[in-house]
mmCIF file of C-alpha atoms in Angstrom:
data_model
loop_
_atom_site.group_PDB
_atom_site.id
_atom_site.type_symbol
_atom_site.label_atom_id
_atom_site.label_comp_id
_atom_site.label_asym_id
_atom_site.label_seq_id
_atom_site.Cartn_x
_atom_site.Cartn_y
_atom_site.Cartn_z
ATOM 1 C CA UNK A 8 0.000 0.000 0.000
ATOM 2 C CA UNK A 9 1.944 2.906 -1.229
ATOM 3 C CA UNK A 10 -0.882 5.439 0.048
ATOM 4 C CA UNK A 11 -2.236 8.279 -2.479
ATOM 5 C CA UNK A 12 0.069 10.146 -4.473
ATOM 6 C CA UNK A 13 -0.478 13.524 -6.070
ATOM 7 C CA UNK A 14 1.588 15.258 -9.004
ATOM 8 C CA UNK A 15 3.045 17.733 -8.993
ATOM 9 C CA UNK A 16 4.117 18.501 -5.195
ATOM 10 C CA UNK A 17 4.379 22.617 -6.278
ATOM 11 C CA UNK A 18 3.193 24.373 -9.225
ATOM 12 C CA UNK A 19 3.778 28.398 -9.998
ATOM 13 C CA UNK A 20 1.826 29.461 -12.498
ATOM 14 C CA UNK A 21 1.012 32.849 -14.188
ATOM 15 C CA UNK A 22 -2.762 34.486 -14.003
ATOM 16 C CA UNK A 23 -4.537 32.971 -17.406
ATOM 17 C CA UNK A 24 -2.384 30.029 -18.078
ATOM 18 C CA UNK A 25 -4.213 26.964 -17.791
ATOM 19 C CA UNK A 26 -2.963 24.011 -15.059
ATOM 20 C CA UNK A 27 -3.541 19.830 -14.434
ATOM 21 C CA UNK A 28 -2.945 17.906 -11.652
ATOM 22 C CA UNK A 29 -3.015 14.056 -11.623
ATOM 23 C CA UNK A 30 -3.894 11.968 -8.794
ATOM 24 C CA UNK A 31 -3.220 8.627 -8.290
ATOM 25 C CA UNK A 32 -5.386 6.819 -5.636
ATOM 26 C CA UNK A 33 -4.920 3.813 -2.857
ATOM 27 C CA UNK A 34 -5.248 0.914 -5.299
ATOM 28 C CA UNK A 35 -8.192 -1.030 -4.689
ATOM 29 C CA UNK A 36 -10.153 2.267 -3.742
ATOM 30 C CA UNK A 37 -13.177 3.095 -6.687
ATOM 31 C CA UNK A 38 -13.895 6.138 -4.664
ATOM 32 C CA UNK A 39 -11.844 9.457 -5.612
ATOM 33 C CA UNK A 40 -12.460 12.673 -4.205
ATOM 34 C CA UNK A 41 -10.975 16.435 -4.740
ATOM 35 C CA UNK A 42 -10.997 19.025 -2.045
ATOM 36 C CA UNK A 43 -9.105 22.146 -1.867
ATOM 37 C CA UNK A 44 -7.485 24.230 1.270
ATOM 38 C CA UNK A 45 -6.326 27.920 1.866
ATOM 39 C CA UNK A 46 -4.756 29.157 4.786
ATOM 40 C CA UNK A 47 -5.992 28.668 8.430
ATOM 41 C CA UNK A 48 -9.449 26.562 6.525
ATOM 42 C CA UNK A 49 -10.514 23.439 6.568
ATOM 43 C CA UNK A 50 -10.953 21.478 3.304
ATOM 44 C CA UNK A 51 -13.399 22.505 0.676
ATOM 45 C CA UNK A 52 -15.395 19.797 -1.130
ATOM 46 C CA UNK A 53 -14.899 19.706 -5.127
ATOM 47 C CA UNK A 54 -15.766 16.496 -6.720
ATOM 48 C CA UNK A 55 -16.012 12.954 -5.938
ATOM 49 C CA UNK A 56 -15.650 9.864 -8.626
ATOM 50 C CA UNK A 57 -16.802 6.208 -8.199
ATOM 51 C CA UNK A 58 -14.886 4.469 -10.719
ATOM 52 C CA UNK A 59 -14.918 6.566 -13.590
ATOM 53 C CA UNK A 60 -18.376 8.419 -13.119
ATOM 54 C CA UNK A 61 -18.079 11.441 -11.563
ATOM 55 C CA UNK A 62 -21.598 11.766 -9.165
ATOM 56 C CA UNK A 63 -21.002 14.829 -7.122
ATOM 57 C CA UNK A 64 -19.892 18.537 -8.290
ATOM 58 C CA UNK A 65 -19.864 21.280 -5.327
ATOM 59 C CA UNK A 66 -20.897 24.663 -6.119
ATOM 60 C CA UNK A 67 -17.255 26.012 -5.297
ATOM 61 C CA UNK A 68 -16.566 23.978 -8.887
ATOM 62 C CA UNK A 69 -16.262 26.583 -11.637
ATOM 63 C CA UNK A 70 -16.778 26.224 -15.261
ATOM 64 C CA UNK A 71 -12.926 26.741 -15.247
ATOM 65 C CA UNK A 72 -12.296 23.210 -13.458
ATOM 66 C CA UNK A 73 -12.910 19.842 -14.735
ATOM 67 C CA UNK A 74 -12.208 17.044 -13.608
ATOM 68 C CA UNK A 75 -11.726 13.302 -14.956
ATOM 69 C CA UNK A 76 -11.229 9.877 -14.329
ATOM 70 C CA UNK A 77 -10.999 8.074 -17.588
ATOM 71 C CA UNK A 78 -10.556 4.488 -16.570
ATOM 72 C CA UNK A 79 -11.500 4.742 -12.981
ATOM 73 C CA UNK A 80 -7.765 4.626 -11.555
ATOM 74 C CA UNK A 81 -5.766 7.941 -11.524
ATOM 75 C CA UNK A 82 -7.575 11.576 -11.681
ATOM 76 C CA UNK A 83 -6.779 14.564 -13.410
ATOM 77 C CA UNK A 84 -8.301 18.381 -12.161
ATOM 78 C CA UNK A 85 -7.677 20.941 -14.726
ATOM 79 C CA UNK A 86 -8.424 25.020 -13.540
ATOM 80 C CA UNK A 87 -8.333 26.205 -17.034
ATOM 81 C CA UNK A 88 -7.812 30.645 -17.237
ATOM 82 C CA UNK A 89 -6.160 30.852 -13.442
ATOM 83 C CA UNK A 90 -6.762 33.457 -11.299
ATOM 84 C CA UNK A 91 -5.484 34.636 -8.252
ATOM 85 C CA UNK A 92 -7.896 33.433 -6.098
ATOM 86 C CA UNK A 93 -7.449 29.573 -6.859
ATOM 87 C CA UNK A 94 -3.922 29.653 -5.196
ATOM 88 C CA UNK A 95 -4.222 27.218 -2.872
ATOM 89 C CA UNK A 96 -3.555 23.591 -1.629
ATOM 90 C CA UNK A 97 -5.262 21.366 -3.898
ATOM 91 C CA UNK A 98 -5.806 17.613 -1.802
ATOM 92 C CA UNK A 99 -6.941 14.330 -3.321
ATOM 93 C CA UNK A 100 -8.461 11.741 -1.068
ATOM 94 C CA UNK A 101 -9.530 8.195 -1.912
ATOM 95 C CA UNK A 102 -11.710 5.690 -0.100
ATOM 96 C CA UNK A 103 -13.036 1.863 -0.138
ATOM 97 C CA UNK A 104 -16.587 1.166 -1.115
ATOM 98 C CA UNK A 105 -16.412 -0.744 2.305
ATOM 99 C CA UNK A 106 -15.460 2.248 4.724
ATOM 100 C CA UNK A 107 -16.490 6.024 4.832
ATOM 101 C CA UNK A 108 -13.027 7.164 6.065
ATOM 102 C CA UNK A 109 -11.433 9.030 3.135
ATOM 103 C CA UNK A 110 -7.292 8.798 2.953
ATOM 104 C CA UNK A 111 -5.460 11.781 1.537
ATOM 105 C CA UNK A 112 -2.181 12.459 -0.609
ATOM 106 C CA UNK A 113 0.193 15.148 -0.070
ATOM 107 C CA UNK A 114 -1.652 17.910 -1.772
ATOM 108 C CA UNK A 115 -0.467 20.188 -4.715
ATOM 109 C CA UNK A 116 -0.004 23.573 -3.709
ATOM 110 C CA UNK A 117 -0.740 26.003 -6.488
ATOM 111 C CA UNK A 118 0.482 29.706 -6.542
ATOM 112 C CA UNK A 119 -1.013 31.765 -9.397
ATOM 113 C CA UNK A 120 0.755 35.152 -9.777
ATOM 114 C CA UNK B 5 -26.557 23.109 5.849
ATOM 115 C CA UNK B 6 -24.404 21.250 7.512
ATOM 116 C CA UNK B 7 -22.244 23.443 9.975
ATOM 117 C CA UNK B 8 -18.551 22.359 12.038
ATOM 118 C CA UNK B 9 -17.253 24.252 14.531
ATOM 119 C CA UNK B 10 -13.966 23.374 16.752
ATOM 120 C CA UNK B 11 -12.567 25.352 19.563
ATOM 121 C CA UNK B 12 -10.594 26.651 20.480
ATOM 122 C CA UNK B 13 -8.591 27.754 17.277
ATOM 123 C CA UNK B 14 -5.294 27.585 19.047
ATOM 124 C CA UNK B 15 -4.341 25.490 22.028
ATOM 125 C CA UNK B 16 -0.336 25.846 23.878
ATOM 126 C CA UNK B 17 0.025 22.690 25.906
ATOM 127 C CA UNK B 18 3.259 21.687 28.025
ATOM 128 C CA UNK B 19 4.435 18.513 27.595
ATOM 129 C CA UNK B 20 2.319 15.895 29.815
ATOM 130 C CA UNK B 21 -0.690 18.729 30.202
ATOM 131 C CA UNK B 22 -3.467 16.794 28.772
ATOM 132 C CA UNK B 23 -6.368 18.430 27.351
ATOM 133 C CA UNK B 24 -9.595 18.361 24.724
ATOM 134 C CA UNK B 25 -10.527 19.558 21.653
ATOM 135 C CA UNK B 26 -14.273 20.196 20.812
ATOM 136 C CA UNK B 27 -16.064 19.537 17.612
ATOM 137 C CA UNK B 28 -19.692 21.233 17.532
ATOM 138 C CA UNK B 29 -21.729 20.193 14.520
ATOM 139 C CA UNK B 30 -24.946 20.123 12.568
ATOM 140 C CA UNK B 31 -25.839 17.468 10.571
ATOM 141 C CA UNK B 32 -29.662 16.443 8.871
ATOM 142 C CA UNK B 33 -28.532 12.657 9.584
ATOM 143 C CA UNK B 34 -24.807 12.063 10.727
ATOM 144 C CA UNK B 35 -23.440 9.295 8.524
ATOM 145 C CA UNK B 36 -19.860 9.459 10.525
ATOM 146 C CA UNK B 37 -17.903 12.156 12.092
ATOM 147 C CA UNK B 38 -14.069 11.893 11.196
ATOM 148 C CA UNK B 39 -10.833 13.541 12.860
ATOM 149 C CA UNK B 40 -7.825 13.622 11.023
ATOM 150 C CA UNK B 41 -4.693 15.284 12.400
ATOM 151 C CA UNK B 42 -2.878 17.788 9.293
ATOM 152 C CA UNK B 43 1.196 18.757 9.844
ATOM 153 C CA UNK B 44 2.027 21.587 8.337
ATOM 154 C CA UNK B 45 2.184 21.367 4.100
ATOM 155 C CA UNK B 46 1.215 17.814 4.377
ATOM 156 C CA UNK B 47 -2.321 16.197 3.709
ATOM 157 C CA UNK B 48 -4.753 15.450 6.559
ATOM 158 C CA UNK B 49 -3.847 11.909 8.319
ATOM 159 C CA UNK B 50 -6.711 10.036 9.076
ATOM 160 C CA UNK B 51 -7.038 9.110 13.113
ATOM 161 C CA UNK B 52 -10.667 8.156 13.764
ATOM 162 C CA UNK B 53 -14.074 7.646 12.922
ATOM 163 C CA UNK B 54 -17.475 7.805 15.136
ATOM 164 C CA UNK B 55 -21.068 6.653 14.008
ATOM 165 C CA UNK B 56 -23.131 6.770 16.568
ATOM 166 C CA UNK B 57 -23.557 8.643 20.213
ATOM 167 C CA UNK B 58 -21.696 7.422 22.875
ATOM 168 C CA UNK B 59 -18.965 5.470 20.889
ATOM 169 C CA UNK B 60 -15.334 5.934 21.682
ATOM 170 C CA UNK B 61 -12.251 5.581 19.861
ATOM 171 C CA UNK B 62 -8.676 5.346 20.870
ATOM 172 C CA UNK B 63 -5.017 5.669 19.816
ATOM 173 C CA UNK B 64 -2.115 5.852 22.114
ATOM 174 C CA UNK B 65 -2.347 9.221 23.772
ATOM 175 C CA UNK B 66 -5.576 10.255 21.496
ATOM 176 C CA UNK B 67 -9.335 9.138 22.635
ATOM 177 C CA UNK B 68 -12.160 10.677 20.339
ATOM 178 C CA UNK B 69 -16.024 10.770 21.842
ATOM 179 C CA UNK B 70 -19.410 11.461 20.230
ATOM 180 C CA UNK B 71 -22.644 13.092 21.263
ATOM 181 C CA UNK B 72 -25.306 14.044 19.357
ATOM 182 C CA UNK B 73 -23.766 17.196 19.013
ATOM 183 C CA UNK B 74 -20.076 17.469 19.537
ATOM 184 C CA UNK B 75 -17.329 15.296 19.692
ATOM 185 C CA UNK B 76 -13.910 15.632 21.919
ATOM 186 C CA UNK B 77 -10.145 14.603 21.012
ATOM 187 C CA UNK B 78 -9.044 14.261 24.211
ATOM 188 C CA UNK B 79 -4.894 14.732 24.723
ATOM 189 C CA UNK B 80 -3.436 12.575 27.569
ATOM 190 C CA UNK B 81 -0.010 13.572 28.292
ATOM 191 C CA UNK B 82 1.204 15.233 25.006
ATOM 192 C CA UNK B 83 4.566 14.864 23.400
ATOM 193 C CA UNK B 84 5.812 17.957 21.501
ATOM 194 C CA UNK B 85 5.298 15.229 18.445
ATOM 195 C CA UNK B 86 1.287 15.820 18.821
ATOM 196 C CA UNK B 87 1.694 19.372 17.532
ATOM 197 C CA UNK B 88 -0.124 19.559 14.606
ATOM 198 C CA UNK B 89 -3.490 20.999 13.245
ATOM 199 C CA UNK B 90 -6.323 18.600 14.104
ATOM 200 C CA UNK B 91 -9.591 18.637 11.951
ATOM 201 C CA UNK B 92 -12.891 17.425 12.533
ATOM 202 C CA UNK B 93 -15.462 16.347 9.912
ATOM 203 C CA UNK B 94 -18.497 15.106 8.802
ATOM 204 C CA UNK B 95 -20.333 13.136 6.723
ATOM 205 C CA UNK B 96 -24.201 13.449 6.577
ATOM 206 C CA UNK B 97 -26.063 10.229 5.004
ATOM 207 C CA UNK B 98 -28.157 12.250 2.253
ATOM 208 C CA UNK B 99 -25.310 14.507 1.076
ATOM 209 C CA UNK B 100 -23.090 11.724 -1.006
ATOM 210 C CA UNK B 101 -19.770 10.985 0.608
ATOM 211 C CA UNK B 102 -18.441 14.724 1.119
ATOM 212 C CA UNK B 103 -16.381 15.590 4.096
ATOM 213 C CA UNK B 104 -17.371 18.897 5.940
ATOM 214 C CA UNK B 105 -14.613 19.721 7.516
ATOM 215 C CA UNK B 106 -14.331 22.318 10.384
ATOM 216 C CA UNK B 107 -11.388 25.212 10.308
ATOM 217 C CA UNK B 108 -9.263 22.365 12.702
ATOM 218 C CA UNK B 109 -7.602 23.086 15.940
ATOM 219 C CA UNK B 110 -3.747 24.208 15.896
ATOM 220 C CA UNK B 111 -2.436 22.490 18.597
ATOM 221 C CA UNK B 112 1.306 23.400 19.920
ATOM 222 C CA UNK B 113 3.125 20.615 22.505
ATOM 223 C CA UNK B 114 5.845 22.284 24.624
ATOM 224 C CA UNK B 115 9.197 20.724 25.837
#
């Protein structure tokens, strides 16, 4: 069990340039989830997959991200036109269709200047 | 809506000064209520979950409780390794399998 691993670690990015992350879940987990965190917050609810259909979109999920799952193993999140505001840290999560308890990777933290 | 609130924000312990963190919440139906302890730049590490009122969990120096309103993390004897942010969430059975998370307690362990 190598644990959930997210890619990149960092990313610096300019306002209007588009960015992807990939995320790359527990194994045997068919549950994938998204959530992002700024400073002194807890995390924010974006998305969740099972396998590759994605069933649940929070309001905090612009037109400017999408997110996929092609062949329900690893994830991508794409904030397409960047703007200030979506620096933050950007956590994936993945869980067992046999437990609620959600286990998450390292987090990509985005800066957008 | 579904509402988490921990105090305090910020807690200074000395080393072997136990303590508890609170976790006040609102739920339509609780599905589970999770704490998960976050070091700084790092993803949240899950510790615990609770289901039901009056069910107790516990890890070395960490035991969690559950009402039908808050839950505690209580801190026996800290180690200056227990600093860390601790976050408490939950999960309500008609909302999908979101986490609500509160804004966590920042917990520092003095020598």
């Amino acid at each position: 069990d190598t644990g959930v691993s997210q890619d990149p670690r960092h990313k610096i990015t300019k306002r209007g340039q588009n960015v992807t992350f990939r995320c790359d879940p527990i194994s045997e987990h068919n549950r994938l989830y998204w959530y992002r965190q700024t400073l002194g917050q807890g995390p924010e609810f974006l998305t969740y997959f099972q396998n590759e259909a994605q069933l649940e979109k929070s309001r905090l999920l612009s037109d400017r991200f999408s997110a996929e799952r092609p062949k329900g193993s690893f994830s991508t999140l794409e904030i397409q036109r960047t703007e200030q505001g979506d620096s933050a840290m950007y956590l994936c999560a993945s869980s067992s269709d046999r437990a609620y308890e959600q286990y998450f990777g390292p987090g990509t933290r985005l800066t957008v200047t | 809506e579904d509402q988490v609130t921990q105090s305090p924000e910020a807690l200074r312990l000395q080393e072997g000064e136990s303590s508890s963190l609170n976790c006040s919440y609102t739920v339509s139906g609780l599905r589970g209520l999770f704490w998960y302890r976050q070091d700084p730049g790092k993803g949240p590490e899950f510790l615990f979950t609770l289901y039901s009122a009056g069910e107790e969990k516990e890890k070395e120096r960490l035991k969690a409780t559950l009402t039908k309103k808050e839950s505690f993390l209580h801190i026996t004897a800290p180690k200056p390794e227990d600093s860390a942010t601790y976050l408490c969430a939950v999960q309500a059975r008609d909302s999908g399998y979101a986490l609500n998370f509160g804004k966590g307690t920042s917990l520092l362990v003095t020598p």
